Structures are given as structure tokens and as C-alpha cells.
Tab-separated table of C-alpha atoms in Angstrom:
chain	number	residue	atom	x	y	z
H	1067	MET	CA	12.569	-39.545	0.854
H	1068	LYS	CA	15.366	-41.481	2.566
H	1069	ASN	CA	15.296	-39.317	5.703
H	1070	ARG	CA	11.519	-39.189	6.074
H	1071	ALA	CA	11.343	-41.782	8.851
H	1072	VAL	CA	14.149	-40.060	10.721
H	1073	PHE	CA	12.301	-36.767	10.376
H	1074	LEU	CA	9.235	-38.129	12.184
H	1075	LEU	CA	10.656	-40.681	14.593
H	1076	GLY	CA	13.852	-38.873	15.513
H	1077	VAL	CA	12.011	-35.662	16.198
H	1078	LEU	CA	14.054	-34.644	19.203
H	1079	THR	CA	17.782	-34.194	19.574
H	1080	LEU	CA	19.701	-33.038	22.606
H	1081	PHE	CA	21.736	-30.007	21.633
H	1082	VAL	CA	23.591	-28.569	24.639
H	1083	LEU	CA	23.288	-28.320	28.387
H	1084	ALA	CA	22.298	-24.780	29.253
H	1085	SER	CA	22.140	-22.540	32.292
H	1086	CYS	CA	21.302	-23.511	35.863
H	1087	ASN	CA	18.715	-21.664	37.934
H	1088	THR	CA	19.916	-22.404	41.473
H	1089	LEU	CA	17.084	-20.482	43.159
H	1090	TYR	CA	14.458	-22.975	42.027
H	1091	ASN	CA	16.823	-25.892	41.424
H	1092	THR	CA	15.983	-26.171	37.743
H	1093	LYS	CA	18.052	-26.427	34.588
H	1094	THR	CA	17.275	-25.978	30.928
H	1095	ILE	CA	18.416	-27.863	27.860
H	1096	ASP	CA	18.284	-26.864	24.218
H	1097	ILE	CA	16.691	-29.430	21.933
H	1098	GLU	CA	15.717	-29.525	18.272
H	1099	ILE	CA	12.235	-30.491	17.176
H	1100	VAL	CA	10.452	-30.629	13.831
H	1101	GLU	CA	7.663	-28.109	13.317
H	1102	PRO	CA	5.052	-28.390	10.560
H	1103	SER	CA	4.977	-25.846	7.766
H	1104	THR	CA	2.186	-23.278	7.647
H	1105	MET	CA	1.406	-24.316	4.063
H	1106	THR	CA	0.799	-27.988	3.303
H	1107	ILE	CA	2.085	-29.362	0.018
H	1108	ALA	CA	0.268	-32.554	-0.977
H	1109	PRO	CA	2.362	-35.669	-0.243
H	1110	LYS	CA	2.102	-36.772	-3.891
H	1111	PHE	CA	4.536	-33.980	-4.792
H	1112	ARG	CA	7.919	-35.463	-3.907
H	1113	ASN	CA	10.024	-34.232	-6.860
H	1114	ILE	CA	10.191	-30.456	-7.102
H	1115	ALA	CA	11.447	-28.167	-9.843
H	1116	VAL	CA	12.217	-24.533	-8.984
H	1117	GLN	CA	12.779	-21.757	-11.513
H	1118	TYR	CA	13.924	-18.158	-11.228
H	1119	ASN	CA	11.312	-16.448	-13.395
H	1120	ASN	CA	11.523	-12.891	-12.083
H	1121	VAL	CA	9.818	-10.419	-14.412
H	1122	ASN	CA	11.192	-7.531	-12.309
H	1123	CYS	CA	14.865	-8.087	-13.162
H	1124	SER	CA	15.289	-4.669	-14.845
H	1125	PRO	CA	15.637	-1.422	-12.863
H	1126	ASN	CA	12.203	-0.524	-11.483
H	1127	LYS	CA	11.352	3.181	-11.622
H	1128	TYR	CA	9.531	3.006	-8.292
H	1129	LEU	CA	11.723	0.563	-6.379
H	1130	ASN	CA	14.968	2.312	-7.304
H	1131	GLN	CA	13.785	5.260	-5.192
H	1132	TYR	CA	14.614	5.183	-1.494
H	1133	GLU	CA	14.620	7.500	1.517
H	1134	GLU	CA	17.780	8.358	3.438
H	1135	PHE	CA	16.897	10.199	6.683
H	1136	GLY	CA	14.249	12.347	5.002
H	1137	THR	CA	15.996	12.785	1.642
H	1138	GLN	CA	14.691	11.004	-1.448
H	1139	LYS	CA	17.419	9.354	-3.510
H	1140	THR	CA	17.703	7.257	-6.665
H	1141	GLU	CA	20.011	4.274	-6.906
H	1142	ASN	CA	22.042	3.192	-9.928
H	1143	GLU	CA	23.016	-0.389	-9.047
H	1144	ASN	CA	19.598	-2.156	-9.368
H	1145	SER	CA	20.109	-3.685	-5.933
H	1146	ASP	CA	16.775	-5.474	-5.741
H	1147	SER	CA	17.665	-7.486	-8.855
H	1148	ILE	CA	20.880	-8.590	-7.130
H	1149	ALA	CA	18.846	-9.288	-3.985
H	1150	SER	CA	16.414	-11.422	-6.010
H	1151	HIS	CA	19.207	-13.853	-6.907
H	1152	ILE	CA	20.384	-13.913	-3.287
H	1153	PHE	CA	16.802	-14.621	-2.242
H	1154	PHE	CA	16.399	-17.421	-4.795
H	1155	HIS	CA	19.671	-19.192	-4.011
H	1156	HIS	CA	19.181	-18.865	-0.256
H	1157	PHE	CA	15.680	-20.338	-0.657
H	1158	ILE	CA	17.171	-23.345	-2.488
H	1159	THR	CA	19.830	-23.746	0.201
H	1160	GLU	CA	17.198	-23.759	2.947
H	1161	LEU	CA	15.053	-26.327	1.109
H	1162	ASN	CA	18.075	-28.589	0.684
H	1163	LYS	CA	18.932	-28.145	4.359
H	1164	GLN	CA	15.497	-29.365	5.460
H	1165	ALA	CA	15.707	-32.399	3.084
H	1166	PHE	CA	11.940	-32.754	2.852
H	1167	PHE	CA	11.550	-33.490	-0.865
H	1168	ASP	CA	12.952	-36.548	-2.623
H	1169	THR	CA	14.537	-34.455	-5.380
H	1170	LEU	CA	14.980	-30.739	-5.937
H	1171	ILE	CA	15.782	-29.644	-9.494
H	1172	ILE	CA	16.892	-26.110	-10.389
H	1173	ILE	CA	15.818	-25.000	-13.866
H	1174	ASN	CA	17.751	-22.391	-15.843
H	1175	GLU	CA	16.422	-18.909	-15.204
H	1176	ARG	CA	14.357	-16.957	-17.704
H	1177	ASN	CA	15.483	-13.436	-18.633
H	1178	TYR	CA	12.873	-10.657	-18.745
H	1179	SER	CA	15.308	-7.754	-19.106
H	1180	THR	CA	13.779	-6.809	-22.488
H	1181	THR	CA	10.374	-8.476	-22.024
H	1182	ARG	CA	7.253	-6.995	-20.505
H	1183	VAL	CA	4.214	-8.979	-19.344
H	1184	VAL	CA	0.927	-8.318	-21.164
H	1185	ASP	CA	-2.517	-9.547	-20.126
H	1186	LYS	CA	-4.927	-9.614	-23.089
H	1187	ILE	CA	-7.552	-11.769	-21.412
H	1188	ASP	CA	-11.087	-10.361	-21.528
H	1189	TYR	CA	-12.328	-10.480	-17.938
H	1190	GLU	CA	-15.577	-8.586	-18.608
H	1191	PRO	CA	-17.812	-11.703	-18.705
H	1192	TYR	CA	-16.592	-12.722	-15.251
H	1193	PHE	CA	-17.620	-9.451	-13.622
H	1194	ARG	CA	-21.074	-8.956	-15.102
H	1195	GLU	CA	-23.773	-8.126	-12.578
H	1196	ASP	CA	-26.394	-9.929	-14.694
H	1197	SER	CA	-26.475	-13.463	-13.290
H	1198	THR	CA	-27.818	-14.883	-16.548
H	1199	THR	CA	-24.713	-13.844	-18.500
H	1200	HIS	CA	-22.183	-13.916	-15.669
H	1201	ILE	CA	-19.460	-16.559	-16.074
H	1202	SER	CA	-17.668	-18.074	-13.078
H	1203	MET	CA	-13.895	-18.169	-13.130
H	1204	THR	CA	-12.056	-21.452	-12.652
H	1205	PRO	CA	-9.346	-21.636	-9.953
H	1206	GLU	CA	-6.716	-21.500	-12.728
H	1207	GLN	CA	-8.292	-18.356	-14.210
H	1208	ILE	CA	-8.393	-16.722	-10.772
H	1209	ASN	CA	-4.683	-17.453	-10.369
H	1210	VAL	CA	-3.892	-15.931	-13.772
H	1211	PHE	CA	-6.011	-12.879	-12.989
H	1212	ASN	CA	-4.354	-12.302	-9.602
H	1213	SER	CA	-0.885	-12.980	-10.966
H	1214	GLY	CA	-1.314	-10.791	-14.034
H	1215	TYR	CA	-2.664	-7.876	-12.030
H	1216	PHE	CA	0.202	-8.076	-9.524
H	1217	LEU	CA	2.953	-8.466	-12.131
H	1218	GLN	CA	1.775	-5.627	-14.361
H	1219	ALA	CA	1.123	-3.261	-11.457
H	1220	ASN	CA	4.558	-3.775	-9.910
H	1221	SER	CA	6.910	-4.147	-12.890
H	1222	SER	CA	7.402	-0.595	-14.072
H	1223	SER	CA	10.784	-0.632	-15.783
H	1224	VAL	CA	12.994	2.439	-16.033
H	1225	HIS	CA	13.861	1.493	-19.614
H	1226	PRO	CA	11.302	0.591	-22.314
H	1227	LYS	CA	11.117	-3.097	-23.241
H	1228	SER	CA	11.018	-4.235	-26.850
H	1229	ASP	CA	9.473	-7.669	-26.373
H	1230	SER	CA	6.202	-8.888	-24.890
H	1231	LEU	CA	5.053	-12.055	-23.160
H	1232	ILE	CA	1.293	-12.499	-23.351
H	1233	LEU	CA	-0.146	-14.279	-20.328
H	1234	HIS	CA	-1.662	-17.671	-21.046
H	1235	PRO	CA	-5.335	-17.725	-19.907
H	1236	GLN	CA	-4.793	-20.902	-17.839
H	1237	PHE	CA	-1.100	-20.935	-16.949
H	1238	GLY	CA	0.061	-17.314	-16.800
H	1239	LEU	CA	3.782	-17.003	-17.596
H	1240	TYR	CA	3.999	-20.548	-19.016
H	1241	THR	CA	2.386	-22.393	-21.891
H	1242	PRO	CA	1.098	-25.965	-21.536
H	1243	GLY	CA	3.942	-27.118	-23.792
H	1244	GLN	CA	6.589	-25.505	-21.596
H	1245	LEU	CA	5.166	-27.110	-18.463
H	1246	GLN	CA	4.987	-30.493	-20.183
H	1247	ASP	CA	8.641	-30.153	-21.232
H	1248	ILE	CA	9.671	-29.378	-17.666
H	1249	HIS	CA	7.802	-32.442	-16.442
H	1250	GLU	CA	9.320	-34.744	-19.058
H	1251	ASN	CA	12.875	-33.389	-18.881
H	1252	THR	CA	13.189	-33.214	-15.088
H	1253	GLY	CA	10.742	-35.818	-13.779
H	1254	ALA	CA	9.368	-33.150	-11.451
H	1255	ASP	CA	5.753	-33.339	-10.363
H	1256	LEU	CA	5.544	-29.801	-8.927
H	1257	LEU	CA	6.982	-26.544	-10.259
H	1258	LEU	CA	7.674	-23.534	-8.036
H	1259	SER	CA	8.223	-20.415	-10.115
H	1260	LEU	CA	9.586	-17.200	-8.585
H	1261	ASP	CA	7.611	-14.791	-10.779
H	1262	TYR	CA	8.472	-11.581	-8.970
H	1263	PHE	CA	10.904	-10.119	-6.465
H	1264	GLY	CA	11.126	-6.467	-5.527
H	1265	ALA	CA	12.669	-4.630	-2.581
H	1266	SER	CA	11.864	-1.168	-1.261
H	1267	ASP	CA	13.849	0.359	1.565
H	1268	GLY	CA	14.719	3.424	3.594
H	1269	ARG	CA	16.611	4.716	6.622
H	1270	TYR	CA	14.784	6.900	9.132
H	1271	TYR	CA	15.476	8.884	12.282
H	1272	HIS	CA	13.074	9.678	15.133
H	1273	ARG	CA	14.465	12.709	16.961
H	1274	GLN	CA	12.219	12.526	20.035
H	1275	LEU	CA	13.036	8.867	20.649
H	1276	GLU	CA	16.637	9.239	19.468
H	1277	LEU	CA	16.089	6.144	17.408
H	1278	GLY	CA	17.492	5.234	14.014
H	1279	SER	CA	15.858	2.555	11.900
H	1280	LYS	CA	16.482	0.740	8.631
H	1281	GLN	CA	13.569	-0.968	6.904
H	1282	VAL	CA	13.487	-3.304	3.901
H	1283	ILE	CA	10.223	-4.547	2.417
H	1284	ASN	CA	10.465	-7.549	0.113
H	1285	TRP	CA	7.655	-8.231	-2.343
H	1286	THR	CA	7.502	-11.690	-3.881
H	1287	GLN	CA	5.135	-13.726	-5.991
H	1288	TRP	CA	5.382	-17.468	-6.484
H	1289	SER	CA	3.386	-19.715	-8.798
H	1290	PHE	CA	2.784	-23.382	-7.982
H	1291	TYR	CA	2.109	-25.752	-10.904
H	1292	ASP	CA	0.916	-29.339	-10.689
H	1293	LEU	CA	2.968	-31.024	-13.433
H	1294	ILE	CA	1.130	-34.342	-13.021
H	1295	ASP	CA	-2.383	-33.065	-13.783
H	1296	MET	CA	-1.181	-29.862	-15.495
H	1297	LYS	CA	-2.905	-27.338	-13.239
H	1298	TYR	CA	-2.027	-23.855	-12.036
H	1299	LEU	CA	-2.463	-24.532	-8.321
H	1300	LEU	CA	-1.657	-21.219	-6.689
H	1301	ALA	CA	-0.472	-17.674	-7.316
H	1302	TYR	CA	0.969	-16.663	-3.960
H	1303	SER	CA	2.020	-13.100	-3.191
H	1304	LYS	CA	3.933	-12.326	-0.001
H	1305	LEU	CA	5.232	-9.212	1.705
H	1306	ASP	CA	8.063	-9.378	4.247
H	1307	THR	CA	9.304	-6.485	6.362
H	1308	VAL	CA	12.771	-6.664	7.909
H	1309	LYS	CA	13.756	-3.869	10.258
H	1310	TRP	CA	16.827	-2.771	12.227
H	1311	MET	CA	16.496	-0.286	15.106
H	1312	GLU	CA	19.331	1.328	17.067
H	1313	TYR	CA	19.589	4.001	19.750
H	1314	SER	CA	21.196	7.053	18.141
H	1315	PRO	CA	21.795	10.480	19.724
H	1316	GLY	CA	21.868	12.005	16.230
H	1317	ILE	CA	21.504	11.276	12.518
H	1318	LYS	CA	25.267	11.024	12.097
H	1319	ASN	CA	25.374	8.333	14.741
H	1320	ALA	CA	22.383	6.561	13.164
H	1321	ASP	CA	24.278	6.479	9.881
H	1322	ASP	CA	27.186	4.817	11.685
H	1323	VAL	CA	25.281	2.194	13.701
H	1324	LEU	CA	22.701	1.104	11.130
H	1325	PRO	CA	23.756	-1.421	8.455
H	1326	PRO	CA	24.825	-0.015	5.070
H	1327	ARG	CA	22.005	0.104	2.547
H	1328	THR	CA	23.014	-2.734	0.226
H	1329	ASP	CA	24.117	-4.956	3.127
H	1330	ALA	CA	20.671	-4.572	4.676
H	1331	ILE	CA	18.888	-5.305	1.376
H	1332	TYR	CA	20.905	-8.461	0.754
H	1333	ASN	CA	20.595	-9.646	4.356
H	1334	ALA	CA	16.834	-9.034	4.255
H	1335	ALA	CA	16.628	-11.156	1.096
H	1336	GLU	CA	18.287	-14.044	2.962
H	1337	ILE	CA	15.897	-13.672	5.903
H	1338	SER	CA	12.824	-13.572	3.646
H	1339	ALA	CA	14.048	-16.605	1.709
H	1340	GLU	CA	14.488	-18.655	4.870
H	1341	ASN	CA	11.075	-17.575	6.172
H	1342	PHE	CA	9.368	-18.623	2.954
H	1343	ALA	CA	11.210	-21.941	2.754
H	1344	ILE	CA	10.177	-23.003	6.249
H	1345	SER	CA	6.609	-21.888	5.542
H	1346	ILE	CA	6.236	-24.574	2.857
H	1347	VAL	CA	8.195	-27.514	4.373
H	1348	PRO	CA	8.451	-29.031	7.871
H	1349	HIS	CA	11.600	-27.771	9.504
H	1350	TRP	CA	13.894	-28.123	12.488
H	1351	VAL	CA	13.791	-25.461	15.206
H	1352	GLN	CA	15.700	-25.139	18.459
H	1353	VAL	CA	13.631	-24.843	21.643
H	1354	GLN	CA	14.289	-25.043	25.361
H	1355	ARG	CA	12.996	-27.505	27.924
H	1356	MET	CA	13.245	-27.252	31.707
H	1357	TYR	CA	13.866	-30.070	34.137
H	1358	TYR	CA	14.343	-30.315	37.891
H	1359	SER	CA	17.892	-30.903	39.109
H	1360	SER	CA	18.587	-32.383	42.524
H	1361	GLY	CA	21.387	-32.648	45.010
H	1362	HIS	CA	19.910	-35.922	46.260
H	1363	VAL	CA	22.697	-38.489	46.294
H	1364	GLU	CA	20.781	-40.943	44.117
H	1365	LEU	CA	19.950	-38.281	41.528
H	1366	GLN	CA	23.331	-36.587	41.165
H	1367	GLN	CA	24.136	-38.702	38.107
H	1368	ALA	CA	21.094	-37.375	36.238
H	1369	ASP	CA	22.788	-34.262	34.787
H	1370	GLU	CA	25.577	-36.320	33.226
H	1371	LEU	CA	23.111	-38.802	31.726
H	1372	ILE	CA	21.057	-35.962	30.261
H	1373	GLN	CA	24.151	-34.351	28.791
H	1374	ASN	CA	24.924	-37.675	27.092
H	1375	ALA	CA	21.299	-38.069	25.928
H	1376	GLN	CA	20.909	-41.308	27.931
H	1377	TRP	CA	17.208	-40.782	28.487
H	1378	LEU	CA	16.246	-44.350	29.309
H	1379	ASP	CA	18.942	-44.528	31.978
H	1380	VAL	CA	18.054	-41.215	33.572
H	1381	ALA	CA	14.360	-42.136	33.459
H	1382	GLU	CA	15.175	-45.209	35.536
H	1383	LEU	CA	16.833	-42.977	38.160
H	1384	TRP	CA	13.753	-40.773	38.356
H	1385	ARG	CA	11.365	-43.732	38.375
H	1386	LYS	CA	13.066	-45.205	41.462
H	1387	GLN	CA	12.182	-42.030	43.400
H	1388	LEU	CA	8.427	-42.339	42.876
H	1389	GLU	CA	8.145	-44.157	46.207
H	1390	ASN	CA	10.059	-41.438	48.049
H	1391	GLU	CA	8.282	-40.093	51.132
H	1392	ASN	CA	9.167	-36.533	50.091
H	1393	GLN	CA	6.337	-35.546	47.752
H	1394	LYS	CA	8.328	-32.681	46.275
H	1395	ILE	CA	10.950	-35.133	45.031
H	1396	VAL	CA	8.181	-37.371	43.676
H	1397	ALA	CA	6.502	-34.468	41.853
H	1398	LYS	CA	9.758	-33.258	40.343
H	1399	CYS	CA	10.733	-36.760	39.184
H	1400	MET	CA	7.298	-37.176	37.587
H	1401	TYR	CA	7.796	-33.908	35.754
H	1402	ASN	CA	11.229	-35.056	34.593
H	1403	LEU	CA	9.801	-38.379	33.421
H	1404	GLY	CA	7.522	-36.343	31.179
H	1405	LEU	CA	10.595	-34.800	29.584
H	1406	ALA	CA	12.232	-38.223	29.160
H	1407	CYS	CA	9.102	-39.520	27.417
H	1408	GLU	CA	8.999	-36.504	25.133
H	1409	MET	CA	12.609	-37.057	24.203
H	1410	GLU	CA	11.746	-40.654	23.328
H	1411	GLY	CA	8.840	-39.464	21.148
H	1412	ASP	CA	5.991	-40.614	23.433
H	1413	LEU	CA	4.012	-37.407	23.869
H	1414	GLU	CA	0.906	-39.025	25.330
H	1415	THR	CA	2.817	-40.674	28.179
H	1416	ALA	CA	4.780	-37.450	28.683
H	1417	MET	CA	1.520	-35.566	29.137
H	1418	GLY	CA	0.344	-38.157	31.664
H	1419	TRP	CA	3.452	-37.786	33.810
H	1420	VAL	CA	3.258	-33.977	33.878
H	1421	VAL	CA	-0.440	-34.067	34.811
H	1422	LYS	CA	0.391	-36.474	37.665
H	1423	SER	CA	3.195	-34.168	38.745
H	1424	TYR	CA	0.790	-31.232	38.882
H	1425	HIS	CA	-1.728	-33.095	41.041
H	1426	THR	CA	0.961	-34.428	43.382
H	1427	LEU	CA	1.633	-30.964	44.816
H	1428	GLY	CA	-1.537	-29.260	43.591
H	1429	PRO	CA	-2.124	-25.576	42.799
H	1430	LYS	CA	-0.949	-24.354	46.204
H	1431	ASN	CA	2.651	-24.813	45.094
H	1432	GLU	CA	2.306	-21.982	42.596
H	1433	LEU	CA	5.747	-22.210	41.007
H	1434	HIS	CA	5.532	-25.937	40.335
H	1435	ALA	CA	1.927	-25.631	39.186
H	1436	GLU	CA	2.907	-22.961	36.660
H	1437	ASN	CA	5.852	-25.071	35.446
H	1438	CYS	CA	3.496	-28.001	34.891
H	1439	MET	CA	0.821	-25.932	33.145
H	1440	GLN	CA	3.391	-24.375	30.840
H	1441	TYR	CA	4.772	-27.796	29.913
H	1442	ILE	CA	1.257	-29.194	29.397
H	1443	ARG	CA	0.558	-26.382	26.941
H	1444	LEU	CA	3.816	-27.119	25.093
H	1445	LEU	CA	3.007	-30.825	24.884
H	1446	SER	CA	-0.523	-30.099	23.668
H	1447	THR	CA	0.908	-27.949	20.880
H	1448	ARG	CA	3.393	-30.681	19.972
H	1449	GLN	CA	0.629	-33.290	19.830
H	1450	ALA	CA	-1.346	-31.108	17.412
H	1451	ASP	CA	1.822	-30.461	15.385
H	1452	MET	CA	2.535	-34.187	15.121
H	1453	LYS	CA	-0.883	-34.808	13.580
H	1454	LEU	CA	-0.188	-32.122	11.002
H	1455	LEU	CA	3.302	-33.499	10.372
H	1456	GLU	CA	1.857	-36.942	9.689
H	1457	LEU	CA	-0.418	-35.350	7.096
H	1458	GLN	CA	2.469	-33.430	5.515
H	1459	PHE	CA	4.658	-36.529	5.390
H	1460	GLY	CA	1.801	-38.591	3.940
H	1461	ARG	CA	1.452	-40.939	6.897
């Protein structure tokens, strides 16, 4: 990936100068850092194909029911099918935004509006209590079993379907030939298939608390296929809950202040898509960092240098104060040097400066000690994250 080096080396970016806390003579800045994903995709997978493969595209007789302040209703618009496309396209947008993979290929969607999923695999030998006849399932078979159970249990269509797709015992919704074609036609080495999307929702009112709430639960299943070695790597089911809560002196007011039903469903789909995207790729997040400001004549230029991201220059200002007779100025400049080192990507040296800053004033200066301990914890987390990022980037 062209931007891979920038991702790791240019981890920090100054964003804006934020508010000033005059009581303790500190300021905060907003910066952007890269956080590792919670799931790690092997570095060999650099070219990704993604396919909308939602078997729940037809109106679902359970998911088209919703509650509206204690009244059960039935929808006509099949909103979760619309939300599934919003979810899919927003997921693609977020992946492109993070620019982690070398290539991202979108495959034409498959239409299950008249097709139901059927599992004809005989699982009896895998669940025998007799150890002499019991057969162990392969990881691929476990994925097919989990996927098939989930898809059949949650795809109850309002209208009968005339066609059937029989699950493949090793690859589920795909055949080996179809996966091979995807590999050859796209050059992708990993396939992400959105096998299922469903949304259930409701609006509720709590009279004692005078609280209105809107809740959307998104159910998704993804399948991950290794197109290099032709393996079904993972059947991954996920549940996301998105909720809105507003003070409401009555149900009528709750109806006014809570988002309209379809708006909430579509917005929740976007939120779930972004959450899933950043769970599988390293991603940029905005965080805050504190530094000590000073009215000292030789340090007054520091704020301007920080605003212009001139970290080496401002570090030189702080370094010159390390011989100052005022130990509070020394401690604060040491702390700030830790921030300058972090901004330059040297977390180990940053940690060293903050530890020195802590010991300069010691625990008796409770406010400074807590500032140092909090920053030490942040730097420790970042050091652990960097090790994981190196693994995820294949370093």
C-alpha cells in the first residue's frame, strides 16, 4: 500500500488548538493517532473483494414488526433491506477512507429475493457421544454449521420463495468454482461477504423517568474467504445496538423529539457500518493531549510553535529551561518534552521525560503527579498499540 509508511511513521497530526485552563495553566490540543483494529487480518491479504450477499433482502415476517410506544405495528416498506444497502455502501466508504488495503474491489450483489437457504448437511456424526464413531469438524465445517444455523433461523420471509440455494459443506453460500472465479477475475486474495443484515427497532416511553427512547438493533453476518488457499476462514455474526434517549414530559413530546423511525434505522446502519469497518482495519481517531503553558518570557512563543506543529523548535525552548532554578518550570518543561517526543513518534523517549517530570516534583504535588500518571498510562497504551500495528501492517 502506497500510504502504509505514512500510516505508521506519520502517526500523529496536530489538528487544532483547543481550550485553555487558566486555573492550572494548562492547555489541550486535539491530535489524530492511528489505533489498531480489534480484529487482525493477516498481512498477506492486501487485495480485498467485498460482496453484498444478503439472504435477508425480502420482507422478514419478524423484523417487519416494531413497537411504537407500547403498540405493535407492521411496516410495509421493508426498511431493513434499504438499511442493508446503506450499511454496505457506508462500510465500503469507511474502508476506502482508512486506505489500509492495496485494492478494494466491489463485486456485483447477489439477489436472494426468490431464493431461500437450505442446509442438507448431515451433522449427526459430529455430535455422537460415542468417541469411537464421533467425527471432529474442520474449521471450515464449523463455519458452515454456524453460518447455516444463523441464516436459516433469521431469514423468515413474509412471501414464499420458489428457489433454493443448498449450502456447500465447505464454503456455505459459495461453491469452490465461484470463489476461484472471483480470485481470477478480480485478483483479490480475500473475500468479505455480507451474508445477512437485519434491523429490529422500537420507540419506548418511561413515564416515571419522563424519558423517551428509540432503539435499533442491527444483526449482521459476514463470511471471510481466503482466495489464495481457498479456505472459509470465518463466519462472523455481530449485533449492534444504537439508542437515542430524550427527556420527554409526555408521549406526544417523545414522538416529537425522537428521530423518525426510518431516519433512525438508516442512521443506525451507518453507525454500525463504521464500527465494523474500524474493527477490521487500523484507523485514525482524534484524541486530546495536555501541555503546560507558561507566561515566562522565554516560553511565550511556545503556543504559536505548537499551533504551527513546529515541535522540534518548541522542544528546544523547553529544553533550555531544564537548568532553571524553579523546579516547577523544569518539571513542566520535562512533561512538555514528552509530548514533543510523542508527536515526533518517539514514544520511549516521551515516556522517559514524563517519568522524570513526575520525580522532579514527586507525589506531594498531587495535581502534577496525576497529570504525569495519566500521561504515562496513555503512552503505555500507545506503545502496546504500536506493537500491534506493526503486526497488522506486516512489519
